[in-house]
PDB file of C-alpha atoms in Angstrom:
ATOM      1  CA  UNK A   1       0.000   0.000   0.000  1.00  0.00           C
ATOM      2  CA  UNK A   2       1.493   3.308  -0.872  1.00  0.00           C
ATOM      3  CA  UNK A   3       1.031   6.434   1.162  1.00  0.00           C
ATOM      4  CA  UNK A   4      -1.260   8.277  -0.682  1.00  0.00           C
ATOM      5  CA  UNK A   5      -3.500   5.035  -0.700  1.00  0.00           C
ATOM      6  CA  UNK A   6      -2.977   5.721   3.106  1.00  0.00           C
ATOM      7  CA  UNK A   7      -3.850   8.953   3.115  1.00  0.00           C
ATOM      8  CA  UNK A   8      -6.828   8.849   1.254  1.00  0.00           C
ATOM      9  CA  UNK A   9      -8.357   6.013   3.587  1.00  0.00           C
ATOM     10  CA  UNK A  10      -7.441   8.431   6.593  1.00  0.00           C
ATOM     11  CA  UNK A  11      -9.343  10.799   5.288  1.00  0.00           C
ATOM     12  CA  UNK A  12     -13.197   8.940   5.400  1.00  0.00           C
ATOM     13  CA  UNK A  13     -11.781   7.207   8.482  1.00  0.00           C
ATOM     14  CA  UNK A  14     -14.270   6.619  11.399  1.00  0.00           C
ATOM     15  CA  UNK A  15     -13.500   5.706  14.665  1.00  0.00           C
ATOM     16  CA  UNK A  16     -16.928   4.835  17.217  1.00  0.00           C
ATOM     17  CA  UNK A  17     -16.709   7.608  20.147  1.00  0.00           C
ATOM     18  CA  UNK A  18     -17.659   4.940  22.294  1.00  0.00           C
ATOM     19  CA  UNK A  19     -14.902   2.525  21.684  1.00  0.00           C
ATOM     20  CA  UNK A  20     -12.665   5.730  22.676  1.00  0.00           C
ATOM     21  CA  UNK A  21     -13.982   5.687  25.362  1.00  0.00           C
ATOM     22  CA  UNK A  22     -14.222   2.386  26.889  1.00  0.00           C
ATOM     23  CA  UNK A  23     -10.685   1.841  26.005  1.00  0.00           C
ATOM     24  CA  UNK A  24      -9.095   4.870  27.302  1.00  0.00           C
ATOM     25  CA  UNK A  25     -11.101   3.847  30.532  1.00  0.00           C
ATOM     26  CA  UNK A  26      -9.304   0.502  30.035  1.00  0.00           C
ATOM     27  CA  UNK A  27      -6.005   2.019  30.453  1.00  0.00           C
ATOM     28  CA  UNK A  28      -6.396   4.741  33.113  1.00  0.00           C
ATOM     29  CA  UNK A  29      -7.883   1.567  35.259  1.00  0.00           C
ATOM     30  CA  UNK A  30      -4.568   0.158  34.806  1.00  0.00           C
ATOM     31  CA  UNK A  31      -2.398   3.068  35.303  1.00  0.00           C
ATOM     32  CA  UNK A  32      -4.738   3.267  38.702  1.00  0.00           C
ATOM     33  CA  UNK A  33      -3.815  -0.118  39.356  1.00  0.00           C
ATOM     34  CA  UNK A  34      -0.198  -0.083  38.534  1.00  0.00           C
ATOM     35  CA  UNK A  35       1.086   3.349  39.158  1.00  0.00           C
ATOM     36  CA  UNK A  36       4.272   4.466  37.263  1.00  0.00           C
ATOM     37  CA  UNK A  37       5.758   5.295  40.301  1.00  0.00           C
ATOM     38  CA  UNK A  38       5.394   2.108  42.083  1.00  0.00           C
ATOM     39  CA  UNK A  39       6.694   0.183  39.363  1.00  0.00           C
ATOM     40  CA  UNK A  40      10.436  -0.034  40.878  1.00  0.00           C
ATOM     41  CA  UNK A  41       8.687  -0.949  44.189  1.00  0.00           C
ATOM     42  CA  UNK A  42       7.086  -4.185  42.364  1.00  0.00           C
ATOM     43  CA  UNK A  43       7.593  -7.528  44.069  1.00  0.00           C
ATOM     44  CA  UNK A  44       7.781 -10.430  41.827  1.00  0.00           C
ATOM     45  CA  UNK A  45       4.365 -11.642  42.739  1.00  0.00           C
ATOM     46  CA  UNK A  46       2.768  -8.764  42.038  1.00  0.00           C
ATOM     47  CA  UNK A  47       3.957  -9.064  38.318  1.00  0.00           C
ATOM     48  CA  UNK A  48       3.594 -12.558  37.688  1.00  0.00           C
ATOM     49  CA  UNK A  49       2.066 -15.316  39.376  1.00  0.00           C
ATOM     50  CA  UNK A  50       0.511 -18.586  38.193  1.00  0.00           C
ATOM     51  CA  UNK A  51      -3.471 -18.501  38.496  1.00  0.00           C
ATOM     52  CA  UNK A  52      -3.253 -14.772  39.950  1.00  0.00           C
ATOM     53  CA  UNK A  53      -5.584 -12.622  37.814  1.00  0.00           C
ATOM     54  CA  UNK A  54      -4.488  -9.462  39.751  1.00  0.00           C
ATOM     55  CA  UNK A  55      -0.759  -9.035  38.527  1.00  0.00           C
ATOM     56  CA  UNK A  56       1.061  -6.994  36.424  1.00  0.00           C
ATOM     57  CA  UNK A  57       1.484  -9.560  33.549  1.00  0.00           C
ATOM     58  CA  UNK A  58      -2.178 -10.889  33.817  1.00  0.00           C
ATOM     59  CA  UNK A  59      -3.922  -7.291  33.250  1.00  0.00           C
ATOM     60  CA  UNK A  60      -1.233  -6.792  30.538  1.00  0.00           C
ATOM     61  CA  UNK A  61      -1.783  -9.869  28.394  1.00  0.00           C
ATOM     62  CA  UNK A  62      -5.884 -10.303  29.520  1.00  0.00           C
ATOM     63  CA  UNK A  63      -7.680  -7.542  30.299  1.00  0.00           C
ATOM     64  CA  UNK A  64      -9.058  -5.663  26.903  1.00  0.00           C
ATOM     65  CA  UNK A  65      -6.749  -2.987  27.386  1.00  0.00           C
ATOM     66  CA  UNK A  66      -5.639  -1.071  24.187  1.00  0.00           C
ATOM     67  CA  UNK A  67      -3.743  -3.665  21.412  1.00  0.00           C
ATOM     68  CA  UNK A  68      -3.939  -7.122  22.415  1.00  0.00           C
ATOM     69  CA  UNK A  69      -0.932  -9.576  23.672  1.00  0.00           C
ATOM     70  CA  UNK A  70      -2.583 -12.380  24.025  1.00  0.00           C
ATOM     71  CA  UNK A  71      -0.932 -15.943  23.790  1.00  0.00           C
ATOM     72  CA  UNK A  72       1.755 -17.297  22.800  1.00  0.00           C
ATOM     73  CA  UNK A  73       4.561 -18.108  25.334  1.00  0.00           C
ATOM     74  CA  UNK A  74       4.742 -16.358  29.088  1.00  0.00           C
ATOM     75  CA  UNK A  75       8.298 -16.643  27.818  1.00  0.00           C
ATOM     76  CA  UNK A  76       7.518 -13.010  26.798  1.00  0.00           C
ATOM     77  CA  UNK A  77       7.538 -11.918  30.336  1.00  0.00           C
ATOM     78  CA  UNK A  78      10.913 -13.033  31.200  1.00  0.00           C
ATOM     79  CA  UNK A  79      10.345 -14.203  34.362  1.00  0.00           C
ATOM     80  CA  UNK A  80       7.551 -16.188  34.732  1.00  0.00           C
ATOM     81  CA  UNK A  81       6.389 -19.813  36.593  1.00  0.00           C
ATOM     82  CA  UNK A  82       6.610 -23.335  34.790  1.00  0.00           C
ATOM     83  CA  UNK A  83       3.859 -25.987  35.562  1.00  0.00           C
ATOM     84  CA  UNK A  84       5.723 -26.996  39.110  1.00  0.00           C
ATOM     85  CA  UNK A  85       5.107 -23.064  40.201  1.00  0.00           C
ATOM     86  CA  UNK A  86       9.220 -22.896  39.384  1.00  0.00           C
ATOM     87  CA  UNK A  87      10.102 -19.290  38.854  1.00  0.00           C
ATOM     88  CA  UNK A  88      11.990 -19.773  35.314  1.00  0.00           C
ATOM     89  CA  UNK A  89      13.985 -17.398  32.877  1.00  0.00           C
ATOM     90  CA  UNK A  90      14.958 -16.993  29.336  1.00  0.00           C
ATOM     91  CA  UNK A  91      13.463 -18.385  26.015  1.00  0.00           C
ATOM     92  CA  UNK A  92      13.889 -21.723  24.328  1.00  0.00           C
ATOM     93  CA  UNK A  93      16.394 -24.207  25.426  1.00  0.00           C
ATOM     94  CA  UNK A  94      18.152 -21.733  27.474  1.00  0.00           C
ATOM     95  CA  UNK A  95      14.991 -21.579  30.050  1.00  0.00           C
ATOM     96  CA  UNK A  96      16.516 -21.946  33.312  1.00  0.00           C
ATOM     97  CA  UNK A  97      14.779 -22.386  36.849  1.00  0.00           C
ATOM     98  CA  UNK A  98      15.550 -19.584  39.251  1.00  0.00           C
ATOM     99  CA  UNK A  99      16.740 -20.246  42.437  1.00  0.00           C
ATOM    100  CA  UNK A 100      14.154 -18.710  45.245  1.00  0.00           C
ATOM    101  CA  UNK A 101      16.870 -17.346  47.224  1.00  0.00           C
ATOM    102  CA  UNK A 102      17.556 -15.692  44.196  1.00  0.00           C
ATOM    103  CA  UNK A 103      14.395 -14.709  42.289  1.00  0.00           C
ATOM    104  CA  UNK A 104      14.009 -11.015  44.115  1.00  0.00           C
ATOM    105  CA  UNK A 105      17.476 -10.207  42.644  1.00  0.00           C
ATOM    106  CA  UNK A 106      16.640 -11.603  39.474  1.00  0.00           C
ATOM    107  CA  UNK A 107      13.143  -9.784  39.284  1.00  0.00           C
ATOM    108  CA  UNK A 108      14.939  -6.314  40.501  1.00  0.00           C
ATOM    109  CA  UNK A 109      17.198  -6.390  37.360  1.00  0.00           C
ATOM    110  CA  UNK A 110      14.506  -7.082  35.561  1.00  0.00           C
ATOM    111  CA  UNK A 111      12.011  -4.224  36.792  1.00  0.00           C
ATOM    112  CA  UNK A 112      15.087  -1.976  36.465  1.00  0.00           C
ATOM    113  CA  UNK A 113      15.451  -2.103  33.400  1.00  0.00           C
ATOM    114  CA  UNK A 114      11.855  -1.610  32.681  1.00  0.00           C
ATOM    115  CA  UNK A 115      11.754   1.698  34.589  1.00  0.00           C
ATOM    116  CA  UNK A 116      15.046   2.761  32.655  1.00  0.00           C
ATOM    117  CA  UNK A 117      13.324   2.335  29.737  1.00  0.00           C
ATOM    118  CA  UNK A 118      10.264   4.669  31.103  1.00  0.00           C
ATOM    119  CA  UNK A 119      13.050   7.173  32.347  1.00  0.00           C
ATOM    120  CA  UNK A 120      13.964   7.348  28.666  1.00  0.00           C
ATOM    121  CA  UNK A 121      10.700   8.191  27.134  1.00  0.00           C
ATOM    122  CA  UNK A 122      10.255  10.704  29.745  1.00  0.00           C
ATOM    123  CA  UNK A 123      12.794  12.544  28.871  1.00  0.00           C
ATOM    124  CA  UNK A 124      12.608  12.108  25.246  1.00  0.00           C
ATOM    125  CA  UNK A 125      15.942  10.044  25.156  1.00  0.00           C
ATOM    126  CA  UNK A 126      14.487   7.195  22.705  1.00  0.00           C
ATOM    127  CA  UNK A 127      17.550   6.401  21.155  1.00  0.00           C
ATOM    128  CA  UNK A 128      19.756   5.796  24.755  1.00  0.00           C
ATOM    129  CA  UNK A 129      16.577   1.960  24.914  1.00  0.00           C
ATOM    130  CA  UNK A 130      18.795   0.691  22.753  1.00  0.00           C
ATOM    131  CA  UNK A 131      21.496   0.423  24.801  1.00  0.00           C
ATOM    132  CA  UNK A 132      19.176  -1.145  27.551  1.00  0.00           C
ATOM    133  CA  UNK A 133      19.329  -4.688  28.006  1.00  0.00           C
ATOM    134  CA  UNK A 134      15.358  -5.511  28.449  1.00  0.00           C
ATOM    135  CA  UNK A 135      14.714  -9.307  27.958  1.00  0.00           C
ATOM    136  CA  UNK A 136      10.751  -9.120  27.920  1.00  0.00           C
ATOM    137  CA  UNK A 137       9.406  -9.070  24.411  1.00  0.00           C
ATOM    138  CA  UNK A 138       8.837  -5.764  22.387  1.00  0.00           C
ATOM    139  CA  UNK A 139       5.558  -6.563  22.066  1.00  0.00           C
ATOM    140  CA  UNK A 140       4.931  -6.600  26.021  1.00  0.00           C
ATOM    141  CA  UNK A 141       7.470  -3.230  26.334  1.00  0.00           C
ATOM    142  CA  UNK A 142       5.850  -1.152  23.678  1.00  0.00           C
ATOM    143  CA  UNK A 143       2.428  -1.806  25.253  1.00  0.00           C
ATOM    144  CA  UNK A 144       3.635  -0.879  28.815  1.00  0.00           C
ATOM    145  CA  UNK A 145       4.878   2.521  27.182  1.00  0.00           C
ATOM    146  CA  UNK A 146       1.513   3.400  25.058  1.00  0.00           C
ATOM    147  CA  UNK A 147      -0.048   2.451  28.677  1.00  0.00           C
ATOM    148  CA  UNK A 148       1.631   5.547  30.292  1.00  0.00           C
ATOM    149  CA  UNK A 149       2.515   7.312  27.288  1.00  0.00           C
ATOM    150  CA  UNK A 150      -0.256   8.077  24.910  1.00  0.00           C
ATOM    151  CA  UNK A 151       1.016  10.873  23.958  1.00  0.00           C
ATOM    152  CA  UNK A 152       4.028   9.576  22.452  1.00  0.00           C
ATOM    153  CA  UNK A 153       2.872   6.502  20.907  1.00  0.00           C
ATOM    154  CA  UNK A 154      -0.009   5.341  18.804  1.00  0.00           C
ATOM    155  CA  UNK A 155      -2.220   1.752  19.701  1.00  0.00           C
ATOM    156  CA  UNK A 156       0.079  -0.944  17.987  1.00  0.00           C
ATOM    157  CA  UNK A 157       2.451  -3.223  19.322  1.00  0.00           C
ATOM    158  CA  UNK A 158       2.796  -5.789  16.527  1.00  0.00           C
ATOM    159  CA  UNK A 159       6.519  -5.510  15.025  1.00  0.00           C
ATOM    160  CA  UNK A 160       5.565  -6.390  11.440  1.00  0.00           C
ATOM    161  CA  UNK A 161       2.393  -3.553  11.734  1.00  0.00           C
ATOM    162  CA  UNK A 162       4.813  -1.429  12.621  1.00  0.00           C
ATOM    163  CA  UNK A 163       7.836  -1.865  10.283  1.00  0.00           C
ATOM    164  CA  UNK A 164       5.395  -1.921   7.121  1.00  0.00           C
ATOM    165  CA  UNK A 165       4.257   1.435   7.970  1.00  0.00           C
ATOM    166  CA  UNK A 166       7.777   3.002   8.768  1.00  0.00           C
ATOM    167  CA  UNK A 167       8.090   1.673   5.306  1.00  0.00           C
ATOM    168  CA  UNK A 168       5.226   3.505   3.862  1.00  0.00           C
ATOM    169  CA  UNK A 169       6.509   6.201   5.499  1.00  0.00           C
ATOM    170  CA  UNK A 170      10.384   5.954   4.887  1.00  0.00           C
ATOM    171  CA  UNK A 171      11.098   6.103   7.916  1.00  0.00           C
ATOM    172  CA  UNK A 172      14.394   4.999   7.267  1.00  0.00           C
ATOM    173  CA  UNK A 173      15.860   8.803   6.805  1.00  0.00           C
ATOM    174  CA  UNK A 174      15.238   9.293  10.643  1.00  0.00           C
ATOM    175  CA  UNK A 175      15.602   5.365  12.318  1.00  0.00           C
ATOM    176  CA  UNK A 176      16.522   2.107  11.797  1.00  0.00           C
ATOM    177  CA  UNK A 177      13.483   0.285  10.395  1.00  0.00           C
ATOM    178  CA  UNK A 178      13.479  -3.718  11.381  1.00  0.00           C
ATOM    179  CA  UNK A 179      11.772  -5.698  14.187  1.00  0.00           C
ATOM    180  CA  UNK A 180      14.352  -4.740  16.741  1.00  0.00           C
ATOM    181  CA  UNK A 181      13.808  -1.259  16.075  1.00  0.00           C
ATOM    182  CA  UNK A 182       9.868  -1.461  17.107  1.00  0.00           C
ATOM    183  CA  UNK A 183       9.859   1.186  20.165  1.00  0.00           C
ATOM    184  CA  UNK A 184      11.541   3.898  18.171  1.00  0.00           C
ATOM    185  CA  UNK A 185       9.526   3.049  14.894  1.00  0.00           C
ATOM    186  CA  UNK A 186       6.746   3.600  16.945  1.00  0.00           C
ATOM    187  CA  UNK A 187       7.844   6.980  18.885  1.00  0.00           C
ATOM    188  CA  UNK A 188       9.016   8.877  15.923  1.00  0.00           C
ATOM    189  CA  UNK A 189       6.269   7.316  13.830  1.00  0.00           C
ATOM    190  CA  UNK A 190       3.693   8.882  15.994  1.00  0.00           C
ATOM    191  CA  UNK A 191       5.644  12.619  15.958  1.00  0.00           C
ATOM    192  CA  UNK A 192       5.340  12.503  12.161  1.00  0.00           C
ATOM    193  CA  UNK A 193       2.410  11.109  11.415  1.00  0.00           C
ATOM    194  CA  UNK A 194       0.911  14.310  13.828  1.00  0.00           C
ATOM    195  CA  UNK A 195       2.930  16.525  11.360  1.00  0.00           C
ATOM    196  CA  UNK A 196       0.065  15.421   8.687  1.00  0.00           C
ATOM    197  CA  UNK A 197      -2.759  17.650   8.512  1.00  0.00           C
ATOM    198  CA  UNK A 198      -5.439  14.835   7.912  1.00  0.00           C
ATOM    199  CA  UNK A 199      -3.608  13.107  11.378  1.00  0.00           C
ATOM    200  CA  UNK A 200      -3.244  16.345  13.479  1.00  0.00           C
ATOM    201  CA  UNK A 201      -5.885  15.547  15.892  1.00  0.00           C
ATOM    202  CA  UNK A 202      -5.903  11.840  16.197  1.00  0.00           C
ATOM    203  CA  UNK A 203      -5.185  10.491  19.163  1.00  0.00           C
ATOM    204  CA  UNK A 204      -3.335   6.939  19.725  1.00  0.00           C
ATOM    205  CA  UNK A 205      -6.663   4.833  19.977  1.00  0.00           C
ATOM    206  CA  UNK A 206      -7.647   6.387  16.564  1.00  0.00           C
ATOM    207  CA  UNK A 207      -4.458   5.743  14.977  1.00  0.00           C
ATOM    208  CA  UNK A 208      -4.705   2.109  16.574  1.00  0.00           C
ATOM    209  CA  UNK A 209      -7.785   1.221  14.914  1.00  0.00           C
ATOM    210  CA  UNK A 210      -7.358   3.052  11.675  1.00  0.00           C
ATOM    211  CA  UNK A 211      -4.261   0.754  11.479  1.00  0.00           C
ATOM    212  CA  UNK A 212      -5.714  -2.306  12.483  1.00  0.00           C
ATOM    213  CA  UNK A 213      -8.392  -1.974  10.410  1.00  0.00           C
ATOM    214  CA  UNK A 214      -6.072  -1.727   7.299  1.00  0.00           C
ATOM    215  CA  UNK A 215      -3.515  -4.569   8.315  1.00  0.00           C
ATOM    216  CA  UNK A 216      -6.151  -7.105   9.355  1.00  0.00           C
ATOM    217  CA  UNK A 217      -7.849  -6.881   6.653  1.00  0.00           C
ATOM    218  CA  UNK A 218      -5.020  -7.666   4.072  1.00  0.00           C
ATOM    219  CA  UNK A 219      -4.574 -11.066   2.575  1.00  0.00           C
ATOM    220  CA  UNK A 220      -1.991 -13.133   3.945  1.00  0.00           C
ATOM    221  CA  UNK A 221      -0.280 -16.052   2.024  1.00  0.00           C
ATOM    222  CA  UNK A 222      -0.185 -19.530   4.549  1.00  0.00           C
ATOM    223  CA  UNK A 223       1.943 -22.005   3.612  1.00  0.00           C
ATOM    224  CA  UNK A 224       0.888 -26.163   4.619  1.00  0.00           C
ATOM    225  CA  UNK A 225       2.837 -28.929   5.193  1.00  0.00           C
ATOM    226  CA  UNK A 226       6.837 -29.322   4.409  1.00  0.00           C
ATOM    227  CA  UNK A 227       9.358 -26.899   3.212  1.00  0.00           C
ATOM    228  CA  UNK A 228      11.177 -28.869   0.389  1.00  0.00           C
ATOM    229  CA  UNK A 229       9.872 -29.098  -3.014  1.00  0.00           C
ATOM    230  CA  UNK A 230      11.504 -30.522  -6.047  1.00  0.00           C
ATOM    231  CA  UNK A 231      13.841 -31.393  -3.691  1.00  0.00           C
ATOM    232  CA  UNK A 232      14.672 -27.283  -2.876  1.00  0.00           C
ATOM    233  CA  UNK A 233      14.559 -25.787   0.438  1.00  0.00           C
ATOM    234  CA  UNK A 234      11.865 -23.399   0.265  1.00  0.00           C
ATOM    235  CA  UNK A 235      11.895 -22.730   3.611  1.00  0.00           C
ATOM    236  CA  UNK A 236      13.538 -18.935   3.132  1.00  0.00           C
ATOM    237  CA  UNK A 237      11.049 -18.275   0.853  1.00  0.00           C
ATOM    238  CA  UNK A 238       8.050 -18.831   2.372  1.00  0.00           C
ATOM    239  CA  UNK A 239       9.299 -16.802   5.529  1.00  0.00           C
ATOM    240  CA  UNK A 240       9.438 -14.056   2.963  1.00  0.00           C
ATOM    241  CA  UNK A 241       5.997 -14.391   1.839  1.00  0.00           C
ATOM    242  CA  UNK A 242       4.289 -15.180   4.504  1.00  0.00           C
ATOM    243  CA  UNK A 243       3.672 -18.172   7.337  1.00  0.00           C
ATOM    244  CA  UNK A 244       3.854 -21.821   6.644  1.00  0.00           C
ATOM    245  CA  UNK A 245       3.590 -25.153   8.657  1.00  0.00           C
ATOM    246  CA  UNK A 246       6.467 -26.567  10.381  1.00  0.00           C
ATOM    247  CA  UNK A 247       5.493 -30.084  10.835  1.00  0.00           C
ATOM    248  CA  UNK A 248       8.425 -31.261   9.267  1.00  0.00           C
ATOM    249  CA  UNK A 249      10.729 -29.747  11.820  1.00  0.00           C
ATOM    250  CA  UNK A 250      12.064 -32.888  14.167  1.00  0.00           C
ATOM    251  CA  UNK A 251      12.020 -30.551  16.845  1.00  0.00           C
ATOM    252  CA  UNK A 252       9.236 -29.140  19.214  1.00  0.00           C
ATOM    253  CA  UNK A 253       8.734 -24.986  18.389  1.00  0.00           C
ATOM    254  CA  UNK A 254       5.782 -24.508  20.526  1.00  0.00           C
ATOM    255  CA  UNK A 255       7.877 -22.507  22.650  1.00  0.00           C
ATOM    256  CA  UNK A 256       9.300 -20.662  20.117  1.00  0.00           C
ATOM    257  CA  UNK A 257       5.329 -19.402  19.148  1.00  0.00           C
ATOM    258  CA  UNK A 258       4.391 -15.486  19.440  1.00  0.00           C
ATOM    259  CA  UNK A 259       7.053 -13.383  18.242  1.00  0.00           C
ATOM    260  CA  UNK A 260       8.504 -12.925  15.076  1.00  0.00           C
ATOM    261  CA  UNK A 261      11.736 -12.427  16.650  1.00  0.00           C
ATOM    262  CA  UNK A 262      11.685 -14.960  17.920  1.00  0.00           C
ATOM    263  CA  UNK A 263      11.255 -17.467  15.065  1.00  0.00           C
ATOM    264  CA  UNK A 264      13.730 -15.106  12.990  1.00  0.00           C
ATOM    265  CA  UNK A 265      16.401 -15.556  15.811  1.00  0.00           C
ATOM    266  CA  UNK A 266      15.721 -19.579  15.426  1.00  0.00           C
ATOM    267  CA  UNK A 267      15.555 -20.305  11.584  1.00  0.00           C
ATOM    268  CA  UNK A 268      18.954 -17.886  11.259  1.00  0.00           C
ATOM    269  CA  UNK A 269      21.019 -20.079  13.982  1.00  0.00           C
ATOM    270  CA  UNK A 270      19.274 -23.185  11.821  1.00  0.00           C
ATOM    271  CA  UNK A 271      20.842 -21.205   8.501  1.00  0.00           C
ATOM    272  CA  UNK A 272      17.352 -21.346   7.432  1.00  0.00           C
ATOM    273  CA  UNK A 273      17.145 -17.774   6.398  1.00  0.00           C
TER     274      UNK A 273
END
């Protein structure tokens, strides 16, 4: 989709008052729950905790609150409990059980970093996240920052959303535009898209939906069964073009389910890419 195409949709764009308004009230009830200054006060139980529908991670990923995370792998969280009530870490194969006498130190690094991040946007410092080490998922960050900052970001947390229309909208000239990149696609996306007279006074719900509406709409290509035809690894392509089964793979990837990045960082150590 070019931009004018863009553009031109903007323009007879409607967005139902009422949906406004039931999910801004979304997000100020979490902000009331979770305030951004108790964040760095957080106990580990408080943001995640098997079969506790009152923590940070639950009202995140469950509650209808702005763009959905839902599903997937709580590997997104970080830190988060295993079927034995375990605290555990990392992604993958490289999940590891956390000690107990070590999971407050673990979480504080953790939360840290978070509110570093939060520091940043504050003070307009976008660029300096980069050089914070946050292991949650961008999905899970970005939302946390359109939570507190909806001034500075618009209603989408999906990477690939996001990159297409940094394409659209060369963003390039000011950022990097890839996956990795999602936070600051997002933050500068939002100042220039404001610069755009048909944009001006659209607010980050409106953008949200007027996005959504455009990208889950569009056709994409699935792909069924293997990945070698002809006796050719297709595999490469059909990551290009779209999704495709992996039933072929003699390993388990349910883990591995959720995030694009994730699945990128996997099928390039496989040379798959």
């Amino acid at each position: 989709m070019k931009k004018e195409e863009i553009l031109e949709l903007a323009r007879n764009f409607k967005f139902e008052e009422n949906t406004l308004i039931e999910r801004e009230k979304g997000r100020i009830e979490f902000v009331n729950r979770f305030p951004l200054e108790s964040l760095i006060k957080m106990k580990i139980n408080e943001y995640i905790e098997r079969g506790n529908k009152n923590t940070f991670a639950y009202w995140l990923e469950f509650k209808d609150i702005i763009c959905s995370i839902k599903g997937g792998s709580s590997q997104k969280f970080y830190i988060y409990q295993n079927t034995n009530d375990d605290y555990v870490k990392g992604k993958g194969k490289s999940v590891k059980i956390i000690n107990r006498e070590n999971i407050d130190m673990e979480f504080k690094i953790l939360i840290e970093r978070i509110v570093n991040v939060i520091k940043c946007v504050e003070e307009d410092r976008i660029n300096d996240i980069t050089n914070i080490d946050v292991p949650i998922w961008n999905l899970v960050l970005l939302k946390i920052l359109i939570i507190y900052f909806p001034d500075k970001f618009f209603d989408i947390a999906s990477s690939a959303w996001i990159v297409e229309i940094a394409k659209i909208f060369k963003m390039e000239e000011i950022t990097t535009v890839n996956s990795q990149n999602v936070v600051a696609l997002n933050y500068y996306l939002f100042k220039e898209l404001k610069n755009i007279n048909v944009f001006k006074d659209w607010n980050y719900l409106k953008f949200g939906g007027f996005f959504s509406n455009i990208f889950s709409n569009s056709k994409e290509n699935y792909w069924a069964g293997g990945y070698t035809y002809d006796e050719k690894n297709m595999s490469k392509k059909f990551i290009e073009k779209g999704v495709f089964g992996v039933g072929f793979f003699n390993e388990d990837l349910s883990d591995l389910i959720g995030e694009k990045e994730i699945l990128d960082e996997y099928f390039t150590g496989k040379n798959l890419q």
